Short mmCIF file of C-alpha atoms (C1' of nucleotides) in Angstrom, two decimals:
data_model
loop_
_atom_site.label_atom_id
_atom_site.label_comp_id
_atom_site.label_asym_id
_atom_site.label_seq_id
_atom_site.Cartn_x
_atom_site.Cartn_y
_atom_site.Cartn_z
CA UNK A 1143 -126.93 -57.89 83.92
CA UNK A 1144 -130.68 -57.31 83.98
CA UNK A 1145 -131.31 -59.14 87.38
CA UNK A 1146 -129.94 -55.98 89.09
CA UNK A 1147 -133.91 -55.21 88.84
CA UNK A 1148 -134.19 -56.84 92.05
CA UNK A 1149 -131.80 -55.69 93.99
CA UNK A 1150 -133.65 -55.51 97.87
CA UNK A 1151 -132.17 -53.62 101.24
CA UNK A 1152 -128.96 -52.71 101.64
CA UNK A 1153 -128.55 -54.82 104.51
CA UNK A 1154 -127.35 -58.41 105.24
CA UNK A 1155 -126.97 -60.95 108.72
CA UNK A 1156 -122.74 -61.14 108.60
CA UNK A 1157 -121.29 -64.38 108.24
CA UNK A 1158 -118.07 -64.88 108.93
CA UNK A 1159 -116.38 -66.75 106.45
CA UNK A 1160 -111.89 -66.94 106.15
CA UNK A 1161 -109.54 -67.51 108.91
CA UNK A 1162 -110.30 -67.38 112.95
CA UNK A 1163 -110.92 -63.19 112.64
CA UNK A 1164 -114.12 -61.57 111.96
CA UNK A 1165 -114.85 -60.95 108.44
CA UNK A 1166 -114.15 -57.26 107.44
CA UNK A 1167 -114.78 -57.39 103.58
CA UNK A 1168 -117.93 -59.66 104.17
CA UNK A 1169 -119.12 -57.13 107.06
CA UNK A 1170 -118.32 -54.11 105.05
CA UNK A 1171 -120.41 -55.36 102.08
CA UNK A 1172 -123.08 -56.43 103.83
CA UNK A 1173 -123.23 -53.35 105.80
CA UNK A 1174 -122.54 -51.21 102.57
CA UNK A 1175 -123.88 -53.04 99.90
CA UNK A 1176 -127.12 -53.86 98.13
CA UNK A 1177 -128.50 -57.08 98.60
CA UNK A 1178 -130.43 -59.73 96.41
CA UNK A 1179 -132.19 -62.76 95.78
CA UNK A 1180 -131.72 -64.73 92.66
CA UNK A 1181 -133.44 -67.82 91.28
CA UNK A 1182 -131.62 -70.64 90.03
CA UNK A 1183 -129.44 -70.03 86.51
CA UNK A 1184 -130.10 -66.50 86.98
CA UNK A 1185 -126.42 -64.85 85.15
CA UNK A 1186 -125.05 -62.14 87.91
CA UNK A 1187 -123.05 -61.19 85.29
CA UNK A 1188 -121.26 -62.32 81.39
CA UNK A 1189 -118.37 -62.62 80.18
CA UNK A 1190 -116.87 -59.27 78.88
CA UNK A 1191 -119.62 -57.33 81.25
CA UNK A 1192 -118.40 -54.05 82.58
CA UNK A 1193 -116.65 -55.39 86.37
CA UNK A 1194 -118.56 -53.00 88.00
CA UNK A 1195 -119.32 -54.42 91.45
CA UNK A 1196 -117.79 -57.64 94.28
CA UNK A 1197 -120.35 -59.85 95.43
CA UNK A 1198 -120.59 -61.63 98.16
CA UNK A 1199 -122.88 -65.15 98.68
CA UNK A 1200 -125.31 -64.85 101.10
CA UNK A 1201 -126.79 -68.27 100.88
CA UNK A 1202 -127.17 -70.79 98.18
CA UNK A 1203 -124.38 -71.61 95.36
CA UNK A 1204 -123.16 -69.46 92.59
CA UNK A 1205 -121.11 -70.71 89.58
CA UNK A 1206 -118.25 -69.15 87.14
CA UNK A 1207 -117.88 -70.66 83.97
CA UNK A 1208 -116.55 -69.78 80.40
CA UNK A 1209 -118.30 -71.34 77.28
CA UNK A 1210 -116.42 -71.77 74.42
CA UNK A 1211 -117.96 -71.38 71.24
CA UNK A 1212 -118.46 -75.21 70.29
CA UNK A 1213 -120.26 -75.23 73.71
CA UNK A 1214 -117.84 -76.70 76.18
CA UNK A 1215 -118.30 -75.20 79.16
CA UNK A 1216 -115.67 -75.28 82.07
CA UNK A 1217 -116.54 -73.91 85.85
CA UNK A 1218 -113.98 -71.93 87.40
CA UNK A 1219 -115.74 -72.05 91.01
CA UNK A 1220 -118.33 -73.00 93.05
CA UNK A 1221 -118.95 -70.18 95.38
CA UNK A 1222 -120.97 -70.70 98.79
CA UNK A 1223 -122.37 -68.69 101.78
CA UNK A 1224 -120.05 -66.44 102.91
CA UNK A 1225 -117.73 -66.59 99.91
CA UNK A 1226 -116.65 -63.23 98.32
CA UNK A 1227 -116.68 -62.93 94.17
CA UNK A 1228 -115.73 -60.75 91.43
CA UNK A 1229 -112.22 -59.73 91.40
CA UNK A 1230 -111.62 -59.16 88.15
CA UNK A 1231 -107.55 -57.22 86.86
CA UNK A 1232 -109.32 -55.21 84.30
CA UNK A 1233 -112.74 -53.36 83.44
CA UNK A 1234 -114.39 -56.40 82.65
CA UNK A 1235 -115.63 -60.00 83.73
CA UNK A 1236 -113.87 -62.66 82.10
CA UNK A 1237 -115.64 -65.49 83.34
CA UNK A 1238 -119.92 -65.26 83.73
CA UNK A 1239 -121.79 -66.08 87.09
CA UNK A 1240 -124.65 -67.49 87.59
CA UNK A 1241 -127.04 -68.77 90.34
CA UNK A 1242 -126.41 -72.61 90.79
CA UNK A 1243 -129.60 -72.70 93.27
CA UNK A 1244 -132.40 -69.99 94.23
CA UNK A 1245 -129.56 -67.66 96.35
CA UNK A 1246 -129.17 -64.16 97.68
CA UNK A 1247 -126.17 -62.41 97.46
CA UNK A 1248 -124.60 -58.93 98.02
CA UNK A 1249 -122.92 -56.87 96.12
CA UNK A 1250 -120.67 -53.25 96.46
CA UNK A 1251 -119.60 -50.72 93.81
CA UNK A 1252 -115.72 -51.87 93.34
CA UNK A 1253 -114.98 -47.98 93.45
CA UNK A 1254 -116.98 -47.00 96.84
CA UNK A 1255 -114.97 -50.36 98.06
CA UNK A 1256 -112.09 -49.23 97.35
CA UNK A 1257 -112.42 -45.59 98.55
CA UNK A 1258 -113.32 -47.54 101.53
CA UNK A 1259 -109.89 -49.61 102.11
CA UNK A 1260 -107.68 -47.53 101.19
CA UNK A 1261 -108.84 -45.65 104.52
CA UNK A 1262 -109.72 -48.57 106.48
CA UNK A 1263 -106.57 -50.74 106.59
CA UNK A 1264 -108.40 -54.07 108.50
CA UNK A 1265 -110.52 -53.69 105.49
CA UNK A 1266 -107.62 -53.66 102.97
CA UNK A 1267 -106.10 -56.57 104.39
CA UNK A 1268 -109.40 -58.70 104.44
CA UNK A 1269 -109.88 -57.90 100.84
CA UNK A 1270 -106.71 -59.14 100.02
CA UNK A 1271 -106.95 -62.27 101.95
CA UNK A 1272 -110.22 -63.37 100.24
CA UNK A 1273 -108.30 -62.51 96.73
CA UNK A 1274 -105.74 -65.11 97.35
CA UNK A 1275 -107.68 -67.50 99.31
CA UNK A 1276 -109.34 -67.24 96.04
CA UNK A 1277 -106.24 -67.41 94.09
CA UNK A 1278 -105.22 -70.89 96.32
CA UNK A 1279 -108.43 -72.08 95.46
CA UNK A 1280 -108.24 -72.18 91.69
CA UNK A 1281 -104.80 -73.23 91.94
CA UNK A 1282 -106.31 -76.33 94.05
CA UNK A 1283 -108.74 -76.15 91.32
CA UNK A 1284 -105.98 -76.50 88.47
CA UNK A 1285 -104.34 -79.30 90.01
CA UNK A 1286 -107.67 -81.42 90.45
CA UNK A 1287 -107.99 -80.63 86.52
CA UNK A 1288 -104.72 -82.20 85.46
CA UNK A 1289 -104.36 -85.92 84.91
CA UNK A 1290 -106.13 -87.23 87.40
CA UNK A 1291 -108.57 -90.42 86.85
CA UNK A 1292 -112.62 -89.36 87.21
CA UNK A 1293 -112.53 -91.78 90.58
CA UNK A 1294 -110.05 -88.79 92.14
CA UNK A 1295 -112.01 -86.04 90.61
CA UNK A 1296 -114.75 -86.90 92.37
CA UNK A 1297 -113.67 -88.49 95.11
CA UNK A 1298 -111.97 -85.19 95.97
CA UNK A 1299 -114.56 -82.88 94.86
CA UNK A 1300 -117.19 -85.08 97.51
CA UNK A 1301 -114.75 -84.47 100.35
CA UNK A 1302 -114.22 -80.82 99.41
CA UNK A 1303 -117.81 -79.80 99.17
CA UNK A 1304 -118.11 -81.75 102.73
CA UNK A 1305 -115.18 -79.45 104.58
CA UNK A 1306 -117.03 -76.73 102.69
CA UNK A 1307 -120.96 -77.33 103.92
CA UNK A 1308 -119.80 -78.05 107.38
CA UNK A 1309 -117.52 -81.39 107.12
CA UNK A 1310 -121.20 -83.04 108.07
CA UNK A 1311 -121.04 -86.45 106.50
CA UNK A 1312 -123.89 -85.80 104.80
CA UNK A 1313 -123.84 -82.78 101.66
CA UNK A 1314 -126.64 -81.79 99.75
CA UNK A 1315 -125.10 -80.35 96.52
CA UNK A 1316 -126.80 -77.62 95.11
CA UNK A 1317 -125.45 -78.44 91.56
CA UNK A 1318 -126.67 -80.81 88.83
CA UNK A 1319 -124.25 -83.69 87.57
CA UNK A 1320 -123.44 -81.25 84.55
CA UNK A 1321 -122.45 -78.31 86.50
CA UNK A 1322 -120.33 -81.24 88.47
CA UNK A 1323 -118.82 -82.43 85.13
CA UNK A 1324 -118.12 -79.06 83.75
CA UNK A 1325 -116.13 -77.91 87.39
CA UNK A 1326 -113.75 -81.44 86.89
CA UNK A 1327 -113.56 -81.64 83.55
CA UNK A 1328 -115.62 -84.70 82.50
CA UNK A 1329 -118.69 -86.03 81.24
CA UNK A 1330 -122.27 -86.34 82.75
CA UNK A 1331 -122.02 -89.67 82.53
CA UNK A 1332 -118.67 -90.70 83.75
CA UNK A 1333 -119.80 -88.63 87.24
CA UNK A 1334 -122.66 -90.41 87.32
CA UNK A 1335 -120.97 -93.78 86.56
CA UNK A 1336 -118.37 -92.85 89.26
CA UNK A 1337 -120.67 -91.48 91.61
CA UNK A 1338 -122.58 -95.01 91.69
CA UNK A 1339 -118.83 -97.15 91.53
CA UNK A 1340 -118.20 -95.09 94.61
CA UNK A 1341 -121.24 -96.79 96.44
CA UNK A 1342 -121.01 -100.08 95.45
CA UNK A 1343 -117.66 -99.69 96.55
CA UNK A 1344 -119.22 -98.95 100.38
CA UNK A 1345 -117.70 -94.95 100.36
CA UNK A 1346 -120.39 -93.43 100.14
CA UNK A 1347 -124.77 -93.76 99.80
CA UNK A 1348 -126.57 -91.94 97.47
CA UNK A 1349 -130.37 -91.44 98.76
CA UNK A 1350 -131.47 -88.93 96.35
CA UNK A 1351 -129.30 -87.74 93.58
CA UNK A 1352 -128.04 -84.80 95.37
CA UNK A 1353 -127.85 -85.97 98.78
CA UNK A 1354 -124.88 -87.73 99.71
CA UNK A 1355 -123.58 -89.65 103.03
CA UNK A 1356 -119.91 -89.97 103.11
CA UNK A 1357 -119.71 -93.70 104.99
CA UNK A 1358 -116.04 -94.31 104.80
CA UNK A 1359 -114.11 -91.19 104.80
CA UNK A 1360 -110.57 -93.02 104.83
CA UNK A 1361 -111.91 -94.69 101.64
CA UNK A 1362 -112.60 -91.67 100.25
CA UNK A 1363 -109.02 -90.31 101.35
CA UNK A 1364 -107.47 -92.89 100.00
CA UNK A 1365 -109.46 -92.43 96.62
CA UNK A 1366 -108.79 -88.78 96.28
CA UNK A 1367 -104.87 -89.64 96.42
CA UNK B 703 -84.76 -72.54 101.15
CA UNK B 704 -81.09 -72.65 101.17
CA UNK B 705 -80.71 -70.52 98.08
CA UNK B 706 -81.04 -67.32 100.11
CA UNK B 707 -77.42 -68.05 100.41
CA UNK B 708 -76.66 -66.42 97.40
CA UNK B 709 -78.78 -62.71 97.64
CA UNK B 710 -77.25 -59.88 95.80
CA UNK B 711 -77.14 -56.54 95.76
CA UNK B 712 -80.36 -54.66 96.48
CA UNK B 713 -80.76 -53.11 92.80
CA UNK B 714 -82.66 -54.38 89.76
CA UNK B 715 -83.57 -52.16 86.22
CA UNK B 716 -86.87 -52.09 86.51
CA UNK B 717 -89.25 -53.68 83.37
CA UNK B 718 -92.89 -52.68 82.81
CA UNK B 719 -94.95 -55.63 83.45
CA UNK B 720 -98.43 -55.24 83.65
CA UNK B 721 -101.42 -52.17 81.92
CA UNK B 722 -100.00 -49.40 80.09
CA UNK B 723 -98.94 -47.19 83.56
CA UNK B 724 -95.65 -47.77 85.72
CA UNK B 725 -95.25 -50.79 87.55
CA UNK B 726 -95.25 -49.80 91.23
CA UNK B 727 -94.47 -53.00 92.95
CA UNK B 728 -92.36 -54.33 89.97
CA UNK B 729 -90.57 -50.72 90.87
CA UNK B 730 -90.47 -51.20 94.77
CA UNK B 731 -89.79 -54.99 94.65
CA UNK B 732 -86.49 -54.19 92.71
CA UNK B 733 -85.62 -50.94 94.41
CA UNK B 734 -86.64 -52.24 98.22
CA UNK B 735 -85.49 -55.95 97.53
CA UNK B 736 -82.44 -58.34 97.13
CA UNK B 737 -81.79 -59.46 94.05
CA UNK B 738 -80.46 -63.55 93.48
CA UNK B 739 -79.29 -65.33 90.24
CA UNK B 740 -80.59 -69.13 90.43
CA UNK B 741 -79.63 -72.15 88.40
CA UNK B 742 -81.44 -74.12 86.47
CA UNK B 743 -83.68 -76.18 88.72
CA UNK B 744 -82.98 -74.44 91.50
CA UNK B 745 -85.26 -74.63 94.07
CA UNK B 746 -86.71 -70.97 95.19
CA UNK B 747 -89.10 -72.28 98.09
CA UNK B 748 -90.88 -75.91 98.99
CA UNK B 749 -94.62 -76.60 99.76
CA UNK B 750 -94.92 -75.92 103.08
CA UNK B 751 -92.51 -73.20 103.54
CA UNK B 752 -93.41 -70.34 105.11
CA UNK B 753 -94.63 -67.31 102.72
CA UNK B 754 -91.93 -65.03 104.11
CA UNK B 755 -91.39 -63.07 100.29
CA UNK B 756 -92.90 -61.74 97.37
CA UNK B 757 -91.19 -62.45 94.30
CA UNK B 758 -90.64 -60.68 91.24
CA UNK B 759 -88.70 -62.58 87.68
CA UNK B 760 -86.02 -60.38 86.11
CA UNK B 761 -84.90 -62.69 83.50
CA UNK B 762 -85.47 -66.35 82.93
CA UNK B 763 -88.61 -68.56 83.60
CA UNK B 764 -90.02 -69.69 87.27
CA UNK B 765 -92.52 -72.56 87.29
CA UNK B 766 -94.72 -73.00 90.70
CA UNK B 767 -96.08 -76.79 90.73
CA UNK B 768 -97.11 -79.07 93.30
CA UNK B 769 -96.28 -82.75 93.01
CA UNK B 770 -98.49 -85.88 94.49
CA UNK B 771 -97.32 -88.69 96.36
CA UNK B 772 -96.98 -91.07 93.75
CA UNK B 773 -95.23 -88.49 91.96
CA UNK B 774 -97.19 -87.17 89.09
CA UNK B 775 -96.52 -83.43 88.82
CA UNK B 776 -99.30 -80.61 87.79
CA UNK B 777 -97.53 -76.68 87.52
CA UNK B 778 -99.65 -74.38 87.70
CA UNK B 779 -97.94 -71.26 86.15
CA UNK B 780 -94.87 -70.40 84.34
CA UNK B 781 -93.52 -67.25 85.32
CA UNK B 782 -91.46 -65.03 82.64
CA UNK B 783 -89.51 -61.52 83.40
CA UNK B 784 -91.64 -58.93 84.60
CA UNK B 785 -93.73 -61.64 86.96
CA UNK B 786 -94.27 -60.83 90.59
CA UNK B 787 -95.35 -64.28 92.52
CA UNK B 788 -95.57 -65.90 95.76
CA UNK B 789 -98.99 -64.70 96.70
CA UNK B 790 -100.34 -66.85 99.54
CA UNK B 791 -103.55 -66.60 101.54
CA UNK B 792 -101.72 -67.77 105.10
CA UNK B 793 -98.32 -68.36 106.25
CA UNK B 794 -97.52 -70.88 104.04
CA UNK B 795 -96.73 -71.73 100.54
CA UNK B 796 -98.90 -74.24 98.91
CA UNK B 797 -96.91 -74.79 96.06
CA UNK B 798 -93.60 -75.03 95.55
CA UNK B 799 -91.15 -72.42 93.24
CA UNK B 800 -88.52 -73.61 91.12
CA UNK B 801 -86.15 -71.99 88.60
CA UNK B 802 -86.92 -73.38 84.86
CA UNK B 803 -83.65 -72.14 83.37
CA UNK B 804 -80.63 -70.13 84.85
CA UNK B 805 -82.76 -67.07 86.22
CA UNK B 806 -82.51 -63.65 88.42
CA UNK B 807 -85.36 -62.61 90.95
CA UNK B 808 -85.69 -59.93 92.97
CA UNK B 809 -87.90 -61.10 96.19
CA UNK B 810 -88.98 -58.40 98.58
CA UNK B 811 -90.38 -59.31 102.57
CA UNK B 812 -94.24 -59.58 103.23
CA UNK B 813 -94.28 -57.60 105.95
CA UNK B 814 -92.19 -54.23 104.46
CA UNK B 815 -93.97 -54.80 101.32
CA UNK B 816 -97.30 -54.85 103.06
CA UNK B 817 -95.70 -51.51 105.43
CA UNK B 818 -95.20 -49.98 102.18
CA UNK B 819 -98.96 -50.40 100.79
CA UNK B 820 -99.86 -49.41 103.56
CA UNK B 821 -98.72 -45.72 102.82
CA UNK B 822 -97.86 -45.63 99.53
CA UNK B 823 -102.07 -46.04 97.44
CA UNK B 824 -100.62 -46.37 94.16
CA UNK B 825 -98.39 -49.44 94.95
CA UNK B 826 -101.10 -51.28 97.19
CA UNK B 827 -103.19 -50.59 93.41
CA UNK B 828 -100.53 -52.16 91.86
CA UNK B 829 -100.44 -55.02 94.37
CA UNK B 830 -103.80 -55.84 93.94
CA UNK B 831 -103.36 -55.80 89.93
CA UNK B 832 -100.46 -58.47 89.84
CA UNK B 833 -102.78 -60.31 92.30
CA UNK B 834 -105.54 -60.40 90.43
CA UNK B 835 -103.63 -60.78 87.07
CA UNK B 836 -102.32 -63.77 88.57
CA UNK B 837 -106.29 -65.51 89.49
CA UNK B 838 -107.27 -64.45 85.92
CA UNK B 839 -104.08 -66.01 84.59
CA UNK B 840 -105.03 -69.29 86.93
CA UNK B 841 -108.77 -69.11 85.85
CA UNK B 842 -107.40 -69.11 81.97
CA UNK B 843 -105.43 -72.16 82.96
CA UNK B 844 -108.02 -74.10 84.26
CA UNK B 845 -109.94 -73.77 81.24
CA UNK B 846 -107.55 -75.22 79.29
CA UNK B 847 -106.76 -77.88 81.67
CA UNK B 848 -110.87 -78.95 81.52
CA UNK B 849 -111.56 -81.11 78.89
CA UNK B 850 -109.95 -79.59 75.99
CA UNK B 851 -108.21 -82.24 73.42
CA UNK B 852 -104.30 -82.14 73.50
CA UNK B 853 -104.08 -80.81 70.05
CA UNK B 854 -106.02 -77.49 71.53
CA UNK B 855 -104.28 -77.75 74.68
CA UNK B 856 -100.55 -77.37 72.85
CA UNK B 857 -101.65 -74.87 70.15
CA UNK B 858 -102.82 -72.79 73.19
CA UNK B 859 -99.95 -72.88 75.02
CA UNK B 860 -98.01 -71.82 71.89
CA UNK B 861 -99.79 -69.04 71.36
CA UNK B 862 -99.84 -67.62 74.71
CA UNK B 863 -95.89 -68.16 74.83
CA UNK B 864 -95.67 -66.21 71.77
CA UNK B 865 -97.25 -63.63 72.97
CA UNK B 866 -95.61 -63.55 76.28
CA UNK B 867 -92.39 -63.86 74.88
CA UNK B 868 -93.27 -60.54 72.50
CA UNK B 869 -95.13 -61.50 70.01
CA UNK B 870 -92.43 -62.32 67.60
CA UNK B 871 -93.06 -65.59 65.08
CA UNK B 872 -90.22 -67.86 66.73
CA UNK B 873 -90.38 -68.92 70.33
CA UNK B 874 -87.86 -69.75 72.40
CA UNK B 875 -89.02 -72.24 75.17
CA UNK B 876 -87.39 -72.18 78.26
CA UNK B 877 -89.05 -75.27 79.59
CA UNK B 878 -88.33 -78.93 78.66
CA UNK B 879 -91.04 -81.50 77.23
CA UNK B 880 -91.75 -82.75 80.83
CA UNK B 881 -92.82 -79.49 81.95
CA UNK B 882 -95.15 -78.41 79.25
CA UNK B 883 -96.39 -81.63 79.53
CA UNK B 884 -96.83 -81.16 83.79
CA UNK B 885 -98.27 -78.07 82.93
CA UNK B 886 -100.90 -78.75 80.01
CA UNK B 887 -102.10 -82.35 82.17
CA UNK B 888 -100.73 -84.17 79.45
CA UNK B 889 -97.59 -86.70 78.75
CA UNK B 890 -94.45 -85.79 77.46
CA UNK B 891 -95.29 -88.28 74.27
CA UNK B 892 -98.31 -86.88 73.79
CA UNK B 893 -96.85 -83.46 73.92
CA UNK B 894 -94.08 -84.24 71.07
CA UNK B 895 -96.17 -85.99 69.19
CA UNK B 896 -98.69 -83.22 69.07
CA UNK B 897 -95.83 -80.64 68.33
CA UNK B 898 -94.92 -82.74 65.17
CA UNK B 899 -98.20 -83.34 63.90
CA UNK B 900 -98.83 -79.65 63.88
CA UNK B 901 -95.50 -79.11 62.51
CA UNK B 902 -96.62 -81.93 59.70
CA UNK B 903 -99.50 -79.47 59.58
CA UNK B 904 -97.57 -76.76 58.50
CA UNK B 905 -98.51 -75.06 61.09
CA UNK B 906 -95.36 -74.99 63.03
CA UNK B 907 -91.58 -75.16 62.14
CA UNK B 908 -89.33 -77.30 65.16
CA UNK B 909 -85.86 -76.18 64.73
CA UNK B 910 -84.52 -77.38 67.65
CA UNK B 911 -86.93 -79.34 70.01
CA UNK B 912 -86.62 -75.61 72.41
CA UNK B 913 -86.96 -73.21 69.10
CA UNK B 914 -90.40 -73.34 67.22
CA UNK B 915 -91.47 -70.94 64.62
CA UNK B 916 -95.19 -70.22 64.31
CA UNK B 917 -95.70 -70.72 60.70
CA UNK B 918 -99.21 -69.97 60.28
CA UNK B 919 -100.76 -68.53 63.12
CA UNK B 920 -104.31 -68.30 61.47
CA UNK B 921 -103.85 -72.00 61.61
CA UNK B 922 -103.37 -72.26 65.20
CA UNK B 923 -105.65 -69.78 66.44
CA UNK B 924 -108.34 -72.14 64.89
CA UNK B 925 -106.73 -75.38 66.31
CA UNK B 926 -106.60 -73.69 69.74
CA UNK B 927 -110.39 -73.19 69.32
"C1'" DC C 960 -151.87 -89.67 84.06
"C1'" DG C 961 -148.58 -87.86 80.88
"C1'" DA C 962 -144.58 -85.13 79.89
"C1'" DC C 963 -140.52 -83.21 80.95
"C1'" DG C 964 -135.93 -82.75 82.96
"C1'" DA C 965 -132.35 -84.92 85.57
"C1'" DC C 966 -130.00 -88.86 86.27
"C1'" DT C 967 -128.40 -93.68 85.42
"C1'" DT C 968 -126.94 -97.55 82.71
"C1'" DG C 969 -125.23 -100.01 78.53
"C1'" DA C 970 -122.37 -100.91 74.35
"C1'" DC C 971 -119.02 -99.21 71.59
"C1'" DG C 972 -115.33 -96.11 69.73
"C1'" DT C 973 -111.21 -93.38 70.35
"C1'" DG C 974 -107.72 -90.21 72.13
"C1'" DT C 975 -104.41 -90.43 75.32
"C1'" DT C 976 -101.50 -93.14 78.27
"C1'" DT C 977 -98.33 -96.76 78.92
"C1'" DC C 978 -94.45 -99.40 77.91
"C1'" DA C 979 -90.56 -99.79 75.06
"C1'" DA C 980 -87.09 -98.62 71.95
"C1'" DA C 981 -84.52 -95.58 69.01
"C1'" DC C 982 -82.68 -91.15 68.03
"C1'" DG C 983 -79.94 -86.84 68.48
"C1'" DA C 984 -77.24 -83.27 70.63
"C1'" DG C 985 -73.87 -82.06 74.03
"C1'" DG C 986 -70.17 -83.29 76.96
"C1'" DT C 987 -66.18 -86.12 78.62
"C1'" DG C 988 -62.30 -88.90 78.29
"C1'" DG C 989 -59.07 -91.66 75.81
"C1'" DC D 1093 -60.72 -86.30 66.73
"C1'" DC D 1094 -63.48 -90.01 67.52
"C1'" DA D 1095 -65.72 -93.29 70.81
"C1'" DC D 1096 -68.86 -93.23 74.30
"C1'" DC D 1097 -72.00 -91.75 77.61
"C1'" DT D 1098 -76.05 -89.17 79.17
"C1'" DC D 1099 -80.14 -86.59 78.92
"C1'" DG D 1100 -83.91 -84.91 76.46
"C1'" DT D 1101 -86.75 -85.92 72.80
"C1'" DT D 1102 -89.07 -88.57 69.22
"C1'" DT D 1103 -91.42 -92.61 67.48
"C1'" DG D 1104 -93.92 -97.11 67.66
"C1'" DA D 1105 -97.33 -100.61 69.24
"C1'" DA D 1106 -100.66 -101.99 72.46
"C1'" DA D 1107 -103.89 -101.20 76.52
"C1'" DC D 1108 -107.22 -98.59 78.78
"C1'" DA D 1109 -109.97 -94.87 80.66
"C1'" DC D 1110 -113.09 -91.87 79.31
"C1'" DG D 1111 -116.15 -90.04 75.76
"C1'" DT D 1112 -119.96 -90.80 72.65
"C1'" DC D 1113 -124.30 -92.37 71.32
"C1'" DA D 1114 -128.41 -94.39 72.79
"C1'" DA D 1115 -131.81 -96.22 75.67
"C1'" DG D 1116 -133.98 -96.55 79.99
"C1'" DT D 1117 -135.29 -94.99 84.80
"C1'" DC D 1118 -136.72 -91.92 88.30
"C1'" DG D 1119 -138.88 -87.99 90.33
"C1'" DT D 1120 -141.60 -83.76 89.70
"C1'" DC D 1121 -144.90 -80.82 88.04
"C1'" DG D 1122 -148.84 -79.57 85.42
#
DNA sequence: CGACGACTTGACGTGTTTCAAACGAGGTGG
DNA sequence: CCACCTCGTTTGAAACACGTCAAGTCGTCG
């Protein structure tokens, strides 16, 4: 992980990011951690790295992914501003991370983070709520992956991304059309082909590739099944 | 969750489930929490529900799954003695827990569980290992869920059972058809079909349709790619 | 302006689903 | 003990959604 050449000042604006409460774990590695800025496809770490540190987005997009050897490449998560990454069971990463779009992110030793719950108990409990809001979130994940047609892949991934950036009904992705096939299982061009379905079916406009107006939300509801 | 009705005595051996040191919370669940037998199909808690327990799988199989409105079904774990599940981010559950065969559990309260972690370092350590055991186990499954062809999809399920199950060349599945095929994002055809094509393949033995016998594992390693 | 990368569109092939039927084991009742 | 049912599983034939291969478009940057 050579990018940890540029790591900046160990200081970060907080963001609050799960539930109504402040953000603990976010405000305890921003305050604690080391902070820096990536460019886009920049690896944070690879699989079978030493898990040495928990990062937390700043701003832009970060992805996980596993390649398998013939090349297919699946996305565990898309991970956005104020999102907390890393947690690993063992010593090591089993998934890679990389920059989706030029970011800046934060990251803490896991061991000084540690020392630091076990005597801060708000802290403990924030760490563990961002593990299994993570955990809910790949189950959602998993179930999006199962047998579901490309129209409710991405008819559900549009909405998601929405609730995530704001629930504005207009999202600027931050991810090509492959990282999008990769995270729901398809092709390039059945996203694409989908994507384009979806607005001659009046759901949504695409101005440029990567921005996208949701016009009829119920449509999209109804889509997303 | 009716089946409450039916809790036992507060006692359960304890089985090591996780790393090569003790199992703290497998420990504590059993020697803090009530212990129930289930039947087959037996439902252990609904989506929805509120995330009052953490459980832990003495003997049998659990499966956590979440179905759709029109009824198409994706699980998103199988859990085999020595699990601990039931993690939620909020109050609620957002799956839903059922027994796969006749089963015992041992399910312990949030709140004295999280009391206990509180004080006790080495079982909040242990918390946070089953916890994130259980994302790397969902991150696993995702990957295979993404677009992997059935054939690599069942030969990696196989595998993983095996190994689960000990190791040992001949499997005993506690799951029917329709679950493995819930599971995998695949049919129940295509999932019998693919188990006698690779049993055509030598690579497999089907005994009975539960009972397989991994003939040649070398084989299946490379069909699991 | 030209070249490159990202995206879209088209035609075709195929793996998986769908629909349908048959099979087998286990259980019950006559 | 056999007939008969049921449930889970296997097998077959046909339809379809998505993948593959290939070309074309668009925007961006040098």
């Amino acid at each position: 992980m050579n990018a940890f050449a540029r790591i900046e000042t160990p200081y970060t604006p907080v963001t609050p990011a799960i539930g109504r409460g402040a953000d603990r774990l976010g405000e305890t590695i921003g305050l604690a951690g080391a902070r820096m800025r990536l460019e886009r496809n920049a690896e944070i770490y690879g699989e079978g790295d030493a898990a040495e540190f928990v990062y937390r987005v700043v701003s832009g997009a970060v992805r996980i992914s596993r390649v398998l050897i013939d090349g297919r490449r699946q996305i565990g998560a898309f991970h956005l501003a104020g999102d907390v990454f890393g947690f690993e069971p063992g010593e090591e990463h089993r998934f890679s991370a990389e920059a989706v779009s030029d970011c800046e992110i934060v990251l803490i030793g896991r061991p000084a983070l540690l020392a630091l719950a076990a005597r801060d108990g708000e802290l403990a409990r924030s760490l563990w709520e961002h593990a299994t809001a993570d955990l809910a979130r790949a189950h959602d994940h998993m179930v999006l992956l199962g047998r579901r047609s490309a129209t409710e892949k991405v008819a559900t991934f549009l909405l998601d991304m929405a609730a995530r950036e704001g629930s504005r009904d207009r999202i600027e992705l931050p991810m090509s059309r492959y990282d999008i096939a990769d995270y729901l299982g398809l092709t390039i061009e059945t996203v694409s082909r989908t994507l384009t379905q979806l607005e001659s079916r009046r759901a949504i406009e695409l101005t440029e590739a990567r921005r996208i107006a949701l016009r009829d939300r119920g449509a999209l509801d109804r889509l997303a099944a």
